[in-house]
Short mmCIF file of C-alpha atoms in Angstrom, two decimals:
data_model
loop_
_atom_site.label_atom_id
_atom_site.label_comp_id
_atom_site.label_asym_id
_atom_site.label_seq_id
_atom_site.Cartn_x
_atom_site.Cartn_y
_atom_site.Cartn_z
CA MET A 526 7.83 -11.82 0.78
CA SER A 527 11.01 -13.71 -0.15
CA GLY A 528 13.25 -15.36 2.61
CA VAL A 529 14.38 -19.02 3.14
CA THR A 530 11.99 -22.03 4.78
CA ALA A 531 12.93 -23.42 8.14
CA ASP A 532 14.52 -26.35 6.71
CA ASP A 533 16.98 -23.56 4.47
CA TRP A 534 18.29 -22.25 7.95
CA GLN A 535 20.09 -23.99 10.93
CA SER A 536 20.96 -22.03 14.03
CA PRO A 537 24.71 -20.95 14.45
CA PRO A 538 26.94 -23.41 16.83
CA CYS A 539 26.38 -21.68 20.20
CA ASP A 540 27.52 -22.70 24.05
CA ARG A 541 24.84 -24.65 25.63
CA SER A 542 26.11 -25.25 28.56
CA HIS A 543 24.39 -22.39 30.92
CA ARG A 544 20.97 -23.46 29.40
CA ASN A 545 19.81 -25.63 32.22
CA SER A 546 22.19 -24.17 34.84
CA PRO A 547 19.84 -23.92 37.97
CA SER A 548 21.78 -20.73 38.79
CA VAL A 549 20.14 -18.60 35.94
CA ALA A 550 16.79 -17.63 36.43
CA PRO A 551 14.20 -18.42 33.53
CA LEU A 552 13.75 -15.58 31.16
CA THR A 553 11.02 -14.53 28.63
CA VAL A 554 12.33 -11.77 26.54
CA PHE A 555 8.86 -10.05 24.89
CA CYS A 556 10.15 -8.52 21.25
CA ASP A 557 7.87 -6.16 19.00
CA PHE A 558 8.51 -7.25 15.11
CA ASP A 559 8.34 -3.96 12.88
CA GLY A 560 11.75 -2.33 13.93
CA PRO A 561 13.61 -4.71 15.88
CA ILE A 562 13.11 -8.07 13.53
CA VAL A 563 12.00 -6.24 10.45
CA ASP A 564 12.79 -3.04 8.63
CA VAL A 565 10.28 -1.24 7.50
CA SER A 566 11.63 1.84 6.26
CA ARG A 567 11.88 1.06 2.59
CA ARG A 568 8.11 0.04 2.72
CA TYR A 569 6.75 3.14 4.70
CA TYR A 570 9.09 5.75 2.54
CA THR A 571 7.39 4.01 -0.80
CA THR A 572 4.24 4.52 0.64
CA TYR A 573 4.56 8.00 1.32
CA LYS A 574 5.84 8.60 -2.06
CA LEU A 575 2.94 6.82 -3.88
CA ALA A 576 0.19 8.63 -1.61
CA LEU A 577 1.79 11.90 -2.61
CA ALA A 578 1.69 11.06 -6.13
CA ASP A 579 -2.00 10.03 -5.89
CA THR A 580 -2.67 13.04 -4.35
CA CYS A 581 -0.86 15.06 -6.94
CA SER A 582 -2.65 13.64 -9.52
CA ALA A 583 -6.33 13.57 -7.87
CA TYR A 584 -6.12 17.04 -7.81
CA GLN A 585 -4.53 17.81 -10.96
CA ALA A 586 -7.53 16.30 -12.59
CA GLN A 587 -9.86 18.96 -10.94
CA GLY A 588 -7.37 21.56 -12.33
CA ILE A 589 -5.52 21.58 -8.94
CA THR A 590 -1.51 21.99 -9.27
CA LEU A 591 -0.01 21.42 -6.09
CA PRO A 592 3.08 22.79 -5.43
CA ILE A 593 4.43 18.98 -4.29
CA GLN A 594 8.44 19.08 -3.17
CA GLN A 595 8.68 15.30 -2.37
CA LEU A 596 11.39 14.81 0.67
CA ASP A 597 14.34 12.47 0.15
CA GLN A 598 14.47 9.36 2.19
CA PRO A 599 16.90 10.15 5.13
CA GLN A 600 14.81 13.77 5.61
CA PHE A 601 11.35 11.37 5.41
CA TRP A 602 12.92 8.80 8.10
CA GLN A 603 14.37 11.36 10.23
CA MET A 604 10.90 12.68 10.54
CA LYS A 605 8.96 9.61 11.10
CA GLN A 606 11.99 8.71 14.16
CA ASP A 607 11.09 12.05 15.68
CA ARG A 608 7.44 10.92 15.47
CA VAL A 609 6.63 13.88 13.39
CA ALA A 610 2.88 13.63 12.49
CA ASP A 611 1.83 12.78 9.16
CA GLU A 612 0.17 15.87 8.84
CA GLU A 613 3.37 17.90 9.40
CA ILE A 614 5.06 15.65 6.92
CA ALA A 615 2.49 16.29 4.49
CA LEU A 616 2.93 20.29 4.52
CA CYS A 617 6.28 19.89 4.31
CA SER A 618 5.73 18.27 0.99
CA GLY A 619 3.51 20.69 -0.30
CA VAL A 620 0.04 19.47 0.75
CA GLN A 621 -2.39 21.74 2.64
CA GLY A 622 -5.77 21.74 3.95
CA GLU A 623 -8.18 19.16 2.94
CA GLN A 624 -5.82 17.78 0.91
CA PHE A 625 -4.21 16.02 3.90
CA GLU A 626 -7.43 13.90 4.30
CA PHE A 627 -7.36 12.48 0.83
CA PHE A 628 -3.46 11.92 1.24
CA LEU A 629 -3.71 10.36 4.85
CA ALA A 630 -6.61 7.98 3.25
CA ARG A 631 -4.06 6.52 0.41
CA VAL A 632 -1.51 6.06 3.19
CA LEU A 633 -3.83 3.77 5.01
CA GLU A 634 -5.04 2.09 2.15
CA ILE A 635 -1.75 1.29 0.79
CA VAL A 636 0.82 0.70 3.36
CA ASN A 637 -0.33 -2.75 3.94
CA GLN A 638 -0.66 -3.90 0.42
CA PRO A 639 1.45 -7.03 -0.68
CA LEU A 640 2.83 -5.02 -3.56
CA LEU A 641 4.65 -3.36 -0.91
CA LEU A 642 5.23 -6.15 1.82
CA HIS A 643 7.87 -7.41 0.29
CA LEU A 644 9.91 -4.71 0.65
CA ASP A 645 10.35 -5.23 4.32
CA LYS A 646 13.49 -7.10 5.30
CA LEU A 647 14.87 -8.87 8.56
CA GLN A 648 17.39 -6.39 10.15
CA PRO A 649 20.88 -7.21 9.89
CA GLY A 650 21.68 -10.06 12.92
CA VAL A 651 18.47 -10.78 13.88
CA ARG A 652 18.48 -14.30 12.83
CA TRP A 653 21.81 -14.48 14.78
CA ALA A 654 20.40 -12.77 17.89
CA LEU A 655 17.42 -15.18 18.39
CA ALA A 656 19.26 -17.94 17.81
CA ARG A 657 21.85 -17.40 20.80
CA LEU A 658 19.14 -15.90 23.15
CA HIS A 659 17.07 -19.54 22.14
CA SER A 660 20.18 -21.42 22.93
CA GLN A 661 20.78 -20.48 26.35
CA GLY A 662 17.19 -21.38 27.12
CA ILE A 663 15.69 -17.61 27.04
CA ARG A 664 11.50 -17.77 25.90
CA LEU A 665 11.14 -15.89 23.06
CA VAL A 666 7.55 -14.09 22.63
CA LEU A 667 6.79 -12.22 19.79
CA VAL A 668 4.22 -9.29 20.71
CA THR A 669 3.26 -7.48 17.86
CA LEU A 670 0.78 -4.61 16.30
CA ARG A 671 0.95 -6.19 13.06
CA CYS A 672 -1.72 -8.47 12.01
CA GLN A 673 -0.70 -12.08 13.52
CA GLU A 674 -1.24 -14.51 10.24
CA GLN A 675 1.08 -11.75 8.62
CA ALA A 676 3.79 -11.81 11.18
CA THR A 677 3.43 -15.42 11.35
CA GLN A 678 3.92 -16.13 7.37
CA ILE A 679 7.05 -13.70 7.89
CA LEU A 680 8.26 -15.58 10.17
CA ARG A 681 7.97 -18.79 9.08
CA ASN A 682 9.06 -17.43 5.07
CA TYR A 683 12.77 -16.91 7.27
CA GLY A 684 12.29 -20.14 9.50
CA LEU A 685 12.31 -18.30 12.48
CA THR A 686 8.79 -19.43 14.18
CA ARG A 687 10.51 -22.46 15.67
CA LEU A 688 12.53 -19.87 17.91
CA PHE A 689 9.79 -18.28 19.42
CA SER A 690 7.37 -19.95 22.13
CA GLY A 691 4.68 -17.61 21.26
CA ILE A 692 3.70 -15.06 18.81
CA TYR A 693 0.81 -12.23 19.63
CA GLY A 694 -0.67 -9.87 16.91
CA THR A 695 -4.06 -8.51 15.72
CA TYR A 696 -6.63 -8.78 13.41
CA ASP A 697 -6.38 -4.62 12.24
CA ASP A 698 -4.24 -3.92 9.31
CA GLN A 699 -4.03 -0.59 10.61
CA ALA A 700 -3.09 -0.98 14.35
CA ALA A 701 0.53 -0.92 13.67
CA TYR A 702 1.09 1.90 11.31
CA ARG A 703 -1.14 4.15 14.15
CA ASN A 704 0.86 2.47 16.55
CA ASN A 705 -1.91 2.08 18.67
CA VAL A 706 -0.67 1.96 22.49
CA GLU A 707 -3.52 0.81 24.55
CA LEU A 708 -4.14 -2.51 22.40
CA LYS A 709 -0.14 -3.15 22.86
CA GLN A 710 -0.96 -3.16 26.79
CA GLN A 711 -3.20 -5.36 26.23
CA LEU A 712 -1.42 -7.64 23.68
CA LEU A 713 2.01 -7.78 26.33
CA ALA A 714 -0.51 -8.05 29.39
CA GLN A 715 -1.77 -11.08 27.48
CA ALA A 716 1.38 -12.64 26.47
CA LEU A 717 2.67 -12.20 29.92
CA THR A 718 0.17 -13.71 31.70
CA GLU A 719 -0.19 -16.75 29.38
CA GLN A 720 3.48 -17.23 28.74
CA VAL A 721 4.99 -16.16 32.18
CA TYR A 722 2.02 -16.05 34.83
CA PHE A 723 0.80 -19.44 33.92
CA SER A 724 4.30 -20.89 33.60
CA LEU A 725 5.68 -23.81 36.61
CA GLN A 726 8.10 -21.69 38.17
CA PRO A 727 9.08 -18.37 38.46
CA GLN A 728 10.35 -16.11 35.93
CA SER A 729 11.90 -12.71 34.70
CA ALA A 730 10.83 -11.00 31.84
CA TRP A 731 12.09 -8.24 29.35
CA MET A 732 10.43 -6.08 26.53
CA ILE A 733 12.42 -5.02 23.47
CA GLY A 734 10.74 -2.30 21.28
CA ASP A 735 11.52 0.44 19.37
CA THR A 736 8.58 2.58 20.16
CA GLU A 737 6.96 4.24 22.95
CA ALA A 738 4.00 1.85 22.63
CA ASP A 739 6.29 -0.97 23.54
CA LEU A 740 7.87 0.88 26.40
CA LEU A 741 4.66 2.22 27.97
CA ALA A 742 3.07 -1.45 27.88
CA ALA A 743 6.07 -2.88 29.55
CA GLN A 744 5.64 -0.24 32.33
CA ALA A 745 2.23 -0.82 32.50
CA VAL A 746 3.29 -4.44 33.83
CA TYR A 747 6.23 -3.38 35.46
CA ILE A 748 8.86 -5.12 33.36
CA PRO A 749 12.52 -3.83 32.21
CA THR A 750 12.63 -2.25 29.00
CA ILE A 751 15.56 -2.09 26.48
CA ALA A 752 14.83 0.61 23.60
CA LEU A 753 16.12 -0.20 20.02
CA THR A 754 17.13 2.98 17.85
CA CYS A 755 17.37 1.14 14.66
CA GLY A 756 13.51 1.26 14.53
CA ILE A 757 11.21 4.02 13.56
CA ARG A 758 12.07 6.33 16.75
CA SER A 759 15.16 8.22 17.51
CA TYR A 760 17.26 7.75 20.50
CA ARG A 761 16.31 11.28 21.68
CA TYR A 762 12.47 10.47 21.47
CA LEU A 763 12.78 7.40 23.31
CA GLN A 764 14.79 8.47 26.28
CA GLN A 765 11.63 10.77 27.21
CA PHE A 766 9.92 7.18 28.28
CA GLN A 767 12.82 6.10 30.30
CA PRO A 768 13.64 2.95 29.10
CA THR A 769 15.31 0.74 31.41
CA HIS A 770 18.15 0.18 28.67
CA THR A 771 19.06 1.42 25.02
CA CYS A 772 20.56 -0.16 22.17
CA TYR A 773 21.02 -0.14 18.38
CA ASP A 774 19.62 -3.34 17.67
CA LEU A 775 18.70 -6.65 18.82
CA LEU A 776 22.19 -8.17 18.21
CA THR A 777 23.45 -5.76 20.83
CA ALA A 778 20.45 -6.03 22.74
CA ALA A 779 21.06 -10.00 22.72
CA ASP A 780 24.84 -9.05 24.25
CA TYR A 781 23.48 -6.86 26.82
CA LEU A 782 20.78 -9.41 28.27
CA LEU A 783 22.90 -12.44 27.94
CA ALA A 784 25.61 -10.32 30.15
CA ASN A 785 23.60 -9.49 32.36
CA LEU A 786 22.85 -13.15 32.98
CA GLY A 787 26.71 -13.75 32.96
CA LEU A 788 26.12 -15.89 30.03
CA PHE A 789 28.07 -14.30 27.59
CA GLU A 790 31.96 -12.20 28.36
#
């Protein structure tokens, strides 16, 4: 994974006059990783193409020619954003029946390989958004289904770990791709307890995410949500989960939060 070290990047100049203002209630923002902070679209599409090619090759070796029709990236990503099942995506690509099991196994096997992880890139405006929130005394906590060690290393590569008060992840490299809702609820509940309930003063909290797992996890612990449409779910799909607010990306979400706190006009 390419990036810059913490010493290579400095926070943008921000007005810190409200940082310790007694009129502003302390706020903790829980944020997902894949989608809000990191764009995974190229990695997921490359995984799809490689798994499709491997499936075709495996059956070709058995004398079976598959009628493969590879989706282009916009078609593939739109289907992912609308949460079309992998089986249907495979079917639209010419994979049928028992061939799907081979295809899905290859997807899960290669999606987190180091040679593909370098395709993940920071979403535009992420550094600025995180720095602005942090500069106003807002506690930032990462809650992700990505492996904790992996997420921490990526943030370290970009010099962003110092902006987070906590990083909560998993030890399961398949959890993020499968978008395990129950596991996300457990992680957020743990983070909420340790970062807010154990603090010395009452705090409010928000959750920022791009999937139904983020929204359902936050609703389970009764905190408001901001759904982002720059990630792996579309605006139309996310609205059925009734987020408190919807933004395009982390930068517009930061604007929304700061405006509601009276720190940004």
